[in-house]
Structure formats: C-alpha cells, structure tokens
CSV table of C-alpha atoms and ligand atoms in Angstrom, one decimal:
chain,number,residue,atom,x,y,z
A,91,UNK,CA,7.1,-0.7,25.9
A,92,UNK,CA,5.5,0.7,22.8
A,93,UNK,CA,7.8,1.8,20.0
A,94,UNK,CA,7.9,5.4,18.9
A,95,UNK,CA,6.2,5.9,15.5
A,96,UNK,CA,7.4,6.9,12.1
A,97,UNK,CA,5.2,8.4,9.4
A,98,UNK,CA,6.5,9.2,6.0
A,99,UNK,CA,5.4,8.5,2.4
A,100,UNK,CA,5.2,9.3,-1.3
A,101,UNK,CA,2.8,10.9,-3.7
A,102,UNK,CA,1.6,8.7,-6.6
A,103,UNK,CA,2.8,11.0,-9.3
A,104,UNK,CA,5.1,8.4,-10.9
A,105,UNK,CA,7.4,5.5,-10.0
A,106,UNK,CA,10.1,5.8,-7.3
A,107,UNK,CA,13.6,6.8,-8.2
A,108,UNK,CA,17.1,6.9,-6.8
A,109,UNK,CA,16.4,10.2,-5.0
A,110,UNK,CA,13.7,8.4,-3.0
A,111,UNK,CA,16.1,5.7,-2.0
A,112,UNK,CA,18.9,7.9,-0.6
A,113,UNK,CA,16.6,10.6,0.7
A,114,UNK,CA,14.0,8.4,2.6
A,115,UNK,CA,13.5,4.8,1.6
A,116,UNK,CA,16.9,3.6,2.9
A,117,UNK,CA,16.1,5.0,6.4
A,118,UNK,CA,12.6,3.5,6.2
A,119,UNK,CA,13.9,0.0,5.5
A,120,UNK,CA,16.6,0.4,8.2
A,121,UNK,CA,14.2,1.7,11.0
A,122,UNK,CA,11.4,-0.9,10.5
A,123,UNK,CA,12.3,-2.8,13.7
A,124,UNK,CA,13.2,0.1,15.9
A,125,UNK,CA,10.0,2.1,15.2
A,126,UNK,CA,6.3,1.4,14.7
A,127,UNK,CA,6.3,2.4,11.0
A,128,UNK,CA,3.5,3.9,8.9
A,129,UNK,CA,4.2,4.5,5.2
A,130,UNK,CA,1.7,6.6,3.4
A,131,UNK,CA,0.6,6.8,-0.2
A,132,UNK,CA,-0.6,10.3,-0.6
A,133,UNK,CA,-3.2,9.4,-3.3
A,134,UNK,CA,-5.5,12.2,-2.2
A,135,UNK,CA,-2.7,14.7,-2.6
A,136,UNK,CA,-1.9,13.3,-6.1
A,137,UNK,CA,-5.3,14.9,-7.1
A,138,UNK,CA,-4.0,18.4,-6.3
A,139,UNK,CA,-2.0,18.4,-9.6
A,140,UNK,CA,-3.6,15.5,-11.5
A,141,UNK,CA,-7.3,15.7,-10.8
A,142,UNK,CA,-8.2,14.8,-14.3
A,143,UNK,CA,-6.1,11.6,-14.3
A,144,UNK,CA,-7.6,9.1,-11.9
A,145,UNK,CA,-6.3,6.1,-13.9
A,146,UNK,CA,-2.7,7.4,-13.7
A,147,UNK,CA,-3.1,8.0,-9.9
A,148,UNK,CA,-4.4,4.4,-9.4
A,149,UNK,CA,-1.6,2.9,-11.5
A,150,UNK,CA,1.1,4.9,-9.7
A,151,UNK,CA,-0.4,4.0,-6.3
A,152,UNK,CA,0.2,0.3,-7.1
A,153,UNK,CA,3.6,1.0,-8.7
A,154,UNK,CA,4.8,2.7,-5.6
A,155,UNK,CA,3.7,-0.1,-3.3
A,156,UNK,CA,5.6,-2.5,-5.6
A,157,UNK,CA,8.7,-0.3,-5.4
A,158,UNK,CA,8.3,-0.3,-1.6
A,159,UNK,CA,8.1,-4.0,-1.3
A,160,UNK,CA,11.0,-4.5,-3.8
A,161,UNK,CA,13.3,-2.3,-1.7
A,162,UNK,CA,12.5,-4.1,1.5
A,163,UNK,CA,9.6,-2.4,3.1
A,164,UNK,CA,7.9,-5.3,4.8
A,165,UNK,CA,4.1,-5.3,5.1
A,166,UNK,CA,4.3,-7.8,8.0
A,167,UNK,CA,6.3,-5.3,10.0
A,168,UNK,CA,5.2,-1.9,8.8
A,169,UNK,CA,1.7,-0.5,8.1
A,170,UNK,CA,0.9,0.8,4.6
A,171,UNK,CA,-1.5,3.8,4.8
A,172,UNK,CA,-3.7,4.6,1.8
A,173,UNK,CA,-4.5,8.2,2.5
A,174,UNK,CA,-8.0,8.3,0.9
A,175,UNK,CA,-9.2,5.5,3.2
A,176,UNK,CA,-8.2,7.2,6.4
A,177,UNK,CA,-11.0,9.9,7.0
A,178,UNK,CA,-9.4,11.2,10.2
A,179,UNK,CA,-6.6,12.7,8.0
A,180,UNK,CA,-9.0,14.8,6.0
A,181,UNK,CA,-10.8,15.9,9.1
A,182,UNK,CA,-7.6,16.9,10.9
A,183,UNK,CA,-6.5,18.8,7.8
A,184,UNK,CA,-9.5,21.1,8.3
A,185,UNK,CA,-8.8,21.7,12.0
A,186,UNK,CA,-5.1,22.4,11.3
A,187,UNK,CA,-6.0,24.7,8.4
A,188,UNK,CA,-7.6,26.9,11.1
A,189,UNK,CA,-4.4,27.1,13.1
A,190,UNK,CA,-2.2,28.2,10.3
A,191,UNK,CA,-2.3,31.8,8.9
A,192,UNK,CA,-3.0,31.7,5.1
A,193,UNK,CA,0.2,33.7,4.3
A,194,UNK,CA,2.3,31.3,6.4
A,195,UNK,CA,1.2,28.4,4.2
A,196,UNK,CA,1.7,30.4,1.0
A,197,UNK,CA,5.2,31.4,2.0
A,198,UNK,CA,6.3,27.8,2.4
A,199,UNK,CA,9.5,27.6,0.2
A,200,UNK,CA,8.8,24.0,-0.8
A,201,UNK,CA,5.4,25.0,-2.2
A,202,UNK,CA,7.0,27.9,-4.0
A,203,UNK,CA,9.7,25.7,-5.5
A,204,UNK,CA,7.1,23.2,-6.7
A,205,UNK,CA,5.0,25.8,-8.3
A,206,UNK,CA,8.0,26.9,-10.2
A,207,UNK,CA,9.5,23.5,-11.0
A,208,UNK,CA,6.2,22.0,-12.2
A,209,UNK,CA,5.3,25.2,-14.0
A,210,UNK,CA,2.0,25.6,-12.2
A,211,UNK,CA,2.1,29.4,-12.7
A,212,UNK,CA,-1.0,31.0,-11.1
A,213,UNK,CA,-3.4,28.3,-12.3
A,214,UNK,CA,-2.9,25.7,-9.6
A,215,UNK,CA,-5.9,24.3,-7.8
A,216,UNK,CA,-7.2,25.7,-4.5
A,217,UNK,CA,-6.3,22.2,-3.1
A,218,UNK,CA,-2.7,22.4,-4.2
A,219,UNK,CA,-1.4,24.6,-1.3
A,220,UNK,CA,-3.8,22.8,1.0
A,221,UNK,CA,-1.7,19.6,0.6
A,222,UNK,CA,1.0,21.2,2.8
A,223,UNK,CA,-1.6,21.4,5.6
A,224,UNK,CA,-2.8,17.9,4.8
A,225,UNK,CA,0.8,16.6,5.2
A,226,UNK,CA,0.8,18.0,8.8
A,227,UNK,CA,-2.4,15.9,9.3
A,228,UNK,CA,-0.8,12.8,7.7
A,229,UNK,CA,2.0,12.9,10.2
A,230,UNK,CA,0.1,14.0,13.3
A,231,UNK,CA,-2.8,11.5,12.7
A,232,UNK,CA,-0.3,8.9,13.6
A,233,UNK,CA,1.3,11.0,16.4
A,234,UNK,CA,4.6,10.2,14.7
A,235,UNK,CA,7.8,11.3,16.3
A,236,UNK,CA,10.1,10.8,13.4
A,237,UNK,CA,9.7,11.6,9.7
A,238,UNK,CA,12.4,10.2,7.3
A,239,UNK,CA,12.4,12.6,4.3
A,240,UNK,CA,14.6,14.4,1.8
A,241,UNK,CA,15.7,18.0,2.2
A,242,UNK,CA,12.8,19.4,0.1
A,243,UNK,CA,10.4,18.3,2.9
A,244,UNK,CA,12.1,20.1,5.7
A,245,UNK,CA,9.9,23.2,5.3
A,246,UNK,CA,6.8,21.0,5.5
A,247,UNK,CA,8.0,19.3,8.6
A,248,UNK,CA,8.7,22.7,10.2
A,249,UNK,CA,5.1,23.7,9.5
A,250,UNK,CA,3.9,20.4,11.0
A,251,UNK,CA,6.0,21.1,14.2
A,252,UNK,CA,4.3,24.5,14.5
A,253,UNK,CA,0.9,23.1,14.1
A,254,UNK,CA,1.6,20.4,16.8
A,255,UNK,CA,2.8,23.1,19.2
A,256,UNK,CA,-0.1,25.4,18.5
A,257,UNK,CA,-2.7,22.7,18.9
A,258,UNK,CA,-1.2,21.6,22.2
A,259,UNK,CA,-1.2,25.3,23.5
A,260,UNK,CA,-4.6,26.2,22.3
A,261,UNK,CA,-6.6,23.1,23.1
A,262,UNK,CA,-4.6,21.1,25.7
A,263,UNK,CA,-3.3,24.1,27.8
A,264,UNK,CA,0.3,23.1,27.4
A,265,UNK,CA,2.6,26.0,28.3
A,266,UNK,CA,4.3,27.7,25.3
A,267,UNK,CA,7.7,27.5,27.0
A,268,UNK,CA,7.5,23.7,26.9
A,269,UNK,CA,10.4,21.9,25.2
A,270,UNK,CA,9.5,20.1,22.0
A,271,UNK,CA,10.2,16.7,23.5
A,272,UNK,CA,8.0,17.3,26.5
A,273,UNK,CA,4.7,18.2,24.9
A,274,UNK,CA,3.0,14.8,25.3
A,275,UNK,CA,4.2,14.4,28.9
A,276,UNK,CA,2.7,17.8,29.7
A,277,UNK,CA,-0.7,16.8,28.4
A,278,UNK,CA,-0.5,17.6,24.7
A,279,UNK,CA,-2.2,15.3,22.1
A,280,UNK,CA,0.6,15.6,19.6
A,281,UNK,CA,4.3,15.0,19.8
A,282,UNK,CA,6.4,17.6,18.0
A,283,UNK,CA,7.9,15.4,15.2
A,284,UNK,CA,11.4,15.6,13.9
A,285,UNK,CA,12.6,15.2,10.3
A,286,UNK,CA,15.3,12.6,9.7
A,287,UNK,CA,17.2,13.4,6.5
A,288,UNK,CA,18.7,10.7,4.4
A,289,UNK,CA,22.3,9.8,3.6
A,290,UNK,CA,22.0,12.2,0.6
A,291,UNK,CA,19.4,14.8,1.4
A,292,UNK,CA,19.0,16.0,-2.1
A,293,UNK,CA,20.0,13.8,-5.0
A,294,UNK,CA,20.3,15.9,-8.2
A,295,UNK,CA,18.5,14.8,-11.4
A,296,UNK,CA,20.2,13.7,-14.6
A,297,UNK,CA,19.7,17.3,-15.8
A,298,UNK,CA,22.5,18.1,-13.4
A,299,UNK,CA,20.6,20.9,-11.8
A,300,UNK,CA,17.2,20.3,-10.3
A,301,UNK,CA,16.4,17.7,-7.6
A,302,UNK,CA,15.7,14.3,-9.1
A,303,UNK,CA,12.0,14.2,-9.2
A,304,UNK,CA,9.2,11.9,-10.6
A,305,UNK,CA,7.6,14.7,-12.4
A,306,UNK,CA,10.6,16.5,-13.9
A,307,UNK,CA,11.8,13.9,-16.4
A,308,UNK,CA,15.2,13.7,-14.8
A,309,UNK,CA,14.9,10.5,-12.8
A,310,UNK,CA,16.5,7.1,-12.8
A,311,UNK,CA,13.7,4.9,-11.6
A,312,UNK,CA,14.2,1.9,-9.2
A,313,UNK,CA,12.4,-0.2,-11.8
A,314,UNK,CA,14.5,0.9,-14.8
A,315,UNK,CA,16.2,-1.9,-16.9
A,316,UNK,CA,19.9,-2.0,-17.5
A,317,UNK,CA,19.8,-0.3,-20.9
A,318,UNK,CA,17.6,2.5,-19.7
A,319,UNK,CA,20.0,3.2,-16.8
A,320,UNK,CA,23.0,3.3,-19.1
A,321,UNK,CA,21.2,5.5,-21.5
A,322,UNK,CA,20.1,7.9,-18.8
A,323,UNK,CA,23.6,8.0,-17.3
A,324,UNK,CA,25.0,8.9,-20.7
A,325,UNK,CA,22.8,11.9,-20.8
A,326,UNK,CA,23.8,13.2,-17.3
A,327,UNK,CA,24.7,16.9,-17.7
A,328,UNK,CA,28.1,17.6,-16.1
A,329,UNK,CA,28.9,20.9,-17.8
A,330,UNK,CA,32.4,19.7,-18.8
A,331,UNK,CA,33.5,20.8,-22.2
A,332,UNK,CA,36.1,18.1,-23.2
A,333,UNK,CA,37.6,14.9,-21.9
A,334,UNK,CA,41.0,16.5,-21.2
A,335,UNK,CA,39.6,19.4,-19.2
A,336,UNK,CA,40.3,19.2,-15.5
A,337,UNK,CA,36.9,18.0,-14.2
A,338,UNK,CA,35.0,19.3,-11.2
A,339,UNK,CA,33.8,16.6,-8.8
A,340,UNK,CA,32.0,18.8,-6.3
A,341,UNK,CA,28.4,19.5,-7.3
A,342,UNK,CA,28.7,17.1,-10.3
A,343,UNK,CA,25.6,14.9,-10.6
A,344,UNK,CA,27.7,12.0,-12.0
A,345,UNK,CA,30.0,11.9,-9.0
A,346,UNK,CA,27.1,12.3,-6.6
A,347,UNK,CA,25.7,9.1,-8.1
A,348,UNK,CA,29.1,7.5,-8.0
A,349,UNK,CA,29.6,8.2,-4.3
A,350,UNK,CA,26.0,7.1,-3.5
A,351,UNK,CA,26.1,3.8,-5.5
A,352,UNK,CA,29.7,2.7,-6.2
A,353,UNK,CA,30.6,0.0,-3.7
A,354,UNK,CA,34.3,0.0,-4.6
A,355,UNK,CA,35.5,3.1,-2.7
A,356,UNK,CA,39.1,2.7,-3.8
A,357,UNK,CA,37.9,2.8,-7.5
A,358,UNK,CA,35.7,5.8,-6.7
A,359,UNK,CA,38.7,7.7,-5.2
A,360,UNK,CA,40.7,6.8,-8.3
A,361,UNK,CA,38.0,8.0,-10.7
A,362,UNK,CA,37.8,11.3,-8.9
A,363,UNK,CA,41.6,11.8,-9.2
A,364,UNK,CA,41.6,10.9,-12.9
A,365,UNK,CA,38.6,13.2,-13.5
A,366,UNK,CA,40.2,16.2,-11.7
A,367,UNK,CA,43.4,15.6,-13.6
A,368,UNK,CA,41.6,15.5,-17.0
A,369,UNK,CA,42.7,11.9,-17.6
A,370,UNK,CA,39.4,10.3,-18.1
A,371,UNK,CA,36.4,11.3,-20.2
A,372,UNK,CA,32.8,11.8,-19.1
A,373,UNK,CA,31.7,8.8,-21.2
A,374,UNK,CA,33.9,6.3,-19.4
A,375,UNK,CA,32.8,7.6,-16.0
A,376,UNK,CA,29.2,7.5,-17.1
A,377,UNK,CA,29.5,3.9,-18.2
A,378,UNK,CA,31.1,2.8,-14.9
A,379,UNK,CA,28.6,4.7,-12.7
A,380,UNK,CA,25.8,3.3,-14.8
A,381,UNK,CA,27.0,-0.2,-14.2
A,382,UNK,CA,27.3,0.5,-10.4
A,383,UNK,CA,23.7,1.8,-10.3
A,384,UNK,CA,22.6,-1.2,-12.3
A,385,UNK,CA,24.3,-3.6,-9.9
A,386,UNK,CA,22.5,-1.8,-7.0
A,387,UNK,CA,19.1,-2.0,-8.7
A,388,UNK,CA,19.3,-5.6,-10.1
A,389,UNK,CA,18.1,-7.3,-6.9
A,390,UNK,CA,15.4,-4.7,-6.4
A,391,UNK,CA,14.2,-5.3,-10.0
A,392,UNK,CA,14.2,-9.0,-9.5
A,393,UNK,CA,12.1,-8.8,-6.4
A,394,UNK,CA,9.7,-6.4,-8.1
A,395,UNK,CA,9.1,-9.0,-10.9
A,396,UNK,CA,7.3,-11.2,-8.4
A,397,UNK,CA,4.6,-8.5,-8.4
A,398,UNK,CA,4.4,-8.0,-12.1
A,399,UNK,CA,1.1,-7.9,-14.1
A,400,UNK,CA,-2.5,-8.3,-13.1
A,401,UNK,CA,-1.8,-10.9,-10.3
A,402,UNK,CA,0.8,-8.5,-8.8
A,403,UNK,CA,-1.7,-5.6,-8.9
A,404,UNK,CA,-4.3,-7.8,-7.2
A,405,UNK,CA,-1.8,-8.8,-4.5
A,406,UNK,CA,-1.0,-5.1,-3.9
A,407,UNK,CA,-4.6,-4.1,-3.6
A,408,UNK,CA,-5.1,-6.9,-1.2
A,409,UNK,CA,-2.2,-5.7,1.0
A,410,UNK,CA,-3.5,-2.1,0.9
A,411,UNK,CA,-7.0,-3.2,1.9
A,412,UNK,CA,-5.6,-5.4,4.7
A,413,UNK,CA,-3.9,-2.4,6.2
A,414,UNK,CA,-6.8,0.1,6.2
A,415,UNK,CA,-8.2,-1.1,9.5
A,416,UNK,CA,-4.8,-1.1,11.1
A,417,UNK,CA,-4.1,2.5,10.1
A,418,UNK,CA,-7.6,3.6,11.0
A,419,UNK,CA,-7.3,2.2,14.5
A,420,UNK,CA,-4.5,4.7,15.3
A,421,UNK,CA,-5.8,7.6,13.2
A,422,UNK,CA,-9.3,7.3,14.8
A,423,UNK,CA,-7.8,7.2,18.2
A,424,UNK,CA,-5.9,10.4,17.5
A,425,UNK,CA,-9.0,12.1,16.1
A,426,UNK,CA,-11.0,11.2,19.2
A,427,UNK,CA,-8.2,12.7,21.4
A,428,UNK,CA,-8.0,15.8,19.3
A,429,UNK,CA,-11.8,16.3,19.2
A,430,UNK,CA,-12.1,15.8,22.9
A,431,UNK,CA,-9.4,18.5,23.4
A,432,UNK,CA,-11.5,20.7,21.1
A,433,UNK,CA,-14.7,20.1,23.0
A,434,UNK,CA,-16.1,18.1,20.1
A,435,UNK,CA,-16.5,14.8,21.9
A,436,UNK,CA,-20.2,14.4,20.8
A,437,UNK,CA,-20.5,11.1,19.0
A,438,UNK,CA,-18.7,7.8,18.9
A,439,UNK,CA,-18.2,6.2,15.5
A,440,UNK,CA,-16.9,2.9,14.3
A,441,UNK,CA,-14.8,2.7,11.2
A,442,UNK,CA,-12.6,-0.3,12.0
B,540,ATP,P1,7.0,15.0,-7.3
B,540,ATP,O1,7.8,15.3,-8.5
B,540,ATP,O2,5.6,14.5,-7.6
B,540,ATP,O3,7.0,16.1,-6.3
B,540,ATP,P2,9.1,13.7,-5.9
B,540,ATP,O4,10.0,12.9,-6.8
B,540,ATP,O5,9.5,15.0,-5.4
B,540,ATP,O6,7.7,13.7,-6.7
B,540,ATP,P3,7.8,13.0,-3.5
B,540,ATP,O7,6.7,12.0,-3.5
B,540,ATP,O8,7.4,14.5,-3.4
B,540,ATP,O9,8.7,12.7,-4.7
B,540,ATP,O10,8.8,12.7,-2.3
B,540,ATP,C1,8.8,11.6,-1.5
B,540,ATP,C2,10.0,11.5,-0.6
B,540,ATP,O11,11.2,11.3,-1.3
B,540,ATP,C3,10.2,12.8,0.2
B,540,ATP,O12,10.6,12.5,1.5
B,540,ATP,C4,11.2,13.5,-0.5
B,540,ATP,O13,12.0,14.4,0.3
B,540,ATP,C5,12.1,12.4,-1.0
B,540,ATP,N1,12.8,12.8,-2.2
B,540,ATP,C6,12.2,12.9,-3.4
B,540,ATP,N2,13.1,13.3,-4.3
B,540,ATP,C7,14.3,13.3,-3.7
B,540,ATP,C8,15.7,13.6,-4.1
B,540,ATP,N3,15.9,14.0,-5.3
B,540,ATP,N4,16.7,13.6,-3.2
B,540,ATP,C9,16.4,13.2,-1.9
B,540,ATP,N5,15.1,12.9,-1.4
B,540,ATP,C10,14.1,13.0,-2.3
B,541,MG,MG1,7.9,16.2,-4.3
C-alpha cells in the first residue's frame, strides 16, 4: 500500500516563528509516518518580493531547513523539496495559469491581504500574483492529497482544488459531477487536495492585530534566545489600560500564546480568572507566558545548535542536494502524466 501524500512548505522570507508551529509545522511533524511527506522551500516564490536580495533568500533557505530539522522534521522520513530545482513545478505553473481566469487569481483574498500587509501598493512584480498559481503547481506536482497550512492559505488551497478539477475535466474527460475524492479513480491525473488547518489556524503577532508573520516584524522566532522572547512578550499589545482593569481574554494575543504554549492548564485557567477580575497586571502575565514559550523553545534551540555555523550550512546544502532526485522522480512522473493528458507526450527526458 502506498501512503497518501502531503505537500506543504514555507517561503524563505525569514526564519520560522511560533505561528508556523501551531499553524502547520506541528501537523507536519505528527503526520510524517502516516503520509508520504514532501516539504517545500518556496525559494523561487521568495523572488516575487525580494528579487534584488539573492543573498538573503539563500540565507533564509538554509535557516528554514535548520528550523525544520530542529522541530523534528526528519529528512530520513520526509522529502525536502527545493522549488528551484524541480523544473516540473515551473512548467505546470504555466499550464495551470491557462486554466485560471486572470480576475479569479487577482480576486484571491490572501493575495489582496498580502499586498496590503506588505505595503506592495501597485508596484508589485508581475510574478507576485503568479506565485498563487505556482503554489497550485507545488501541491499538484506531488499529487498531494493533504496540505497542512494556516488559515491564510485556505484561499490558495481552494484555487488549487479548482485547478485540479478543471484539469481533470478538460484533459482527462472526468465528469464534472464527480465527487472530489473520486477524481483519480475516474481517470483524473490530479487528486483534489484538502487543507488541514493547525491547532491554532491564525496565531496573532506581538502587535496584537495582524497575523504573526516573518515579514511584519511581529514574530517570536523558533530560534529566539530567552532574553529576546521575554523582551518581545513584554511588548505584546493587549489594549488594556491599567493592571486593575477587568481584562479581556478572548482575542487577546497574550492569552492566545498562553493557551498555545502553557503546559500547566490549571495555572492557565487561574491566570485567566485573575486577569478577568483585574487582579493581575499585564507585566506579570507577560513574564509567565514568556517563560512558557521559552520552555517550549529550549529543546528546539538546542537541536538547532548542532547545525550552527558554516559546517551546519554545508550539512543543510548536502541534505537539500540529496533530496532533489527524490523530489524530481515524483514531479517528473506527474508532468509526464499531465503532458500525456494534454497531448504533449512528444519527448522523454531524464532529470533524475
Ligand atoms: P511571509 O510574511 O513571507 O508571508 P509568513 O510568516 O506568512 O511569511 P509563510 O511562508 O507565508 O509565512 O507561511 C508558511 C506556512 O505557515 C503557511 O501554511 C501559513 O499558513 C502558516 N502560517 C504562517 N503564519 C501563521 C500564523 N501566524 N498562524 C498560523 N499559521 C501561520
Ligand atoms: Mg505568508
């Protein structure tokens, strides 16, 4: 029996943070045995907003792989996919771009939110919105069935599902009344993948408002040291005026972190009570939550240290190189199937 596949990943626009953990990484680590897992570094997509910063993209590519290994992604069990080395993804992006109306892509709410949050105005690159189509290709190149992601990615996965259905109708003759789970059995090339949201689908940033994000300067990183964590926690915006005001727990970033990372649930319930009653100040809660986050991150930091420095960088590059052939084997097979369905089965090629 072959296992169903997972594809998900991260863009090298910075190091990984707590939002990545609760939104996606935790599920990735947990599902490694049950699924055939492919974890992708979207280094080509990083160029959509940072084309003039190749050094940063390379550095962040290595940093993310270090974060992955530190949290428990195991290169022995899962395949790491370096997007720029998998040509089938770029080719499928073109074919899928033809199956999606331009306005459908531009209406994608995640793209709109990113344009606003990252202040891209009307000067973003032509390639920027194309990344949403490219993400359909990332997933479908591996014919993945499950995509562990945070809430912000749901709109992208929905578009990917539409492309998969449309490709199967247009080129494989699968009936449009087919149920999503039956597309492959009915002769389609692509399964219609499902998003799997994390324990917390949207972790708020330390600004107390926007989603925690690598590029918004509101993140607690998985590699942050104790003092940075405590400093960042101190700055979390709760909107509360004074320590004796009855506090609001719902929608409060501090308590979202507390419920995500405090192991002692009795103490958490007590803190919530005290806060609501105006019997504890923000400072004391921040200190306690900061300590809980630090306790969670300490073993991750320790494991990451084994990949520090130049030797660590070399080890990571070696792992990435090792996995290129593994990833291309699947992606090339998919491309062959897709091109055959599109009457494009002209020439064989060997990339593995
Ligand atoms: P960028 O600022 O460059 O967009 P990001 O922090 O949004 O970076 P991505 O690489 O876009 O990170 O996202 C990687 C994965 O992590 C996605 O599945 C995304 O949904 C998830 N994720 C990112 N931030 C959060 C968050 N704050 N809460 C829950 N999930 C998140
Ligand atoms: Mg993002």
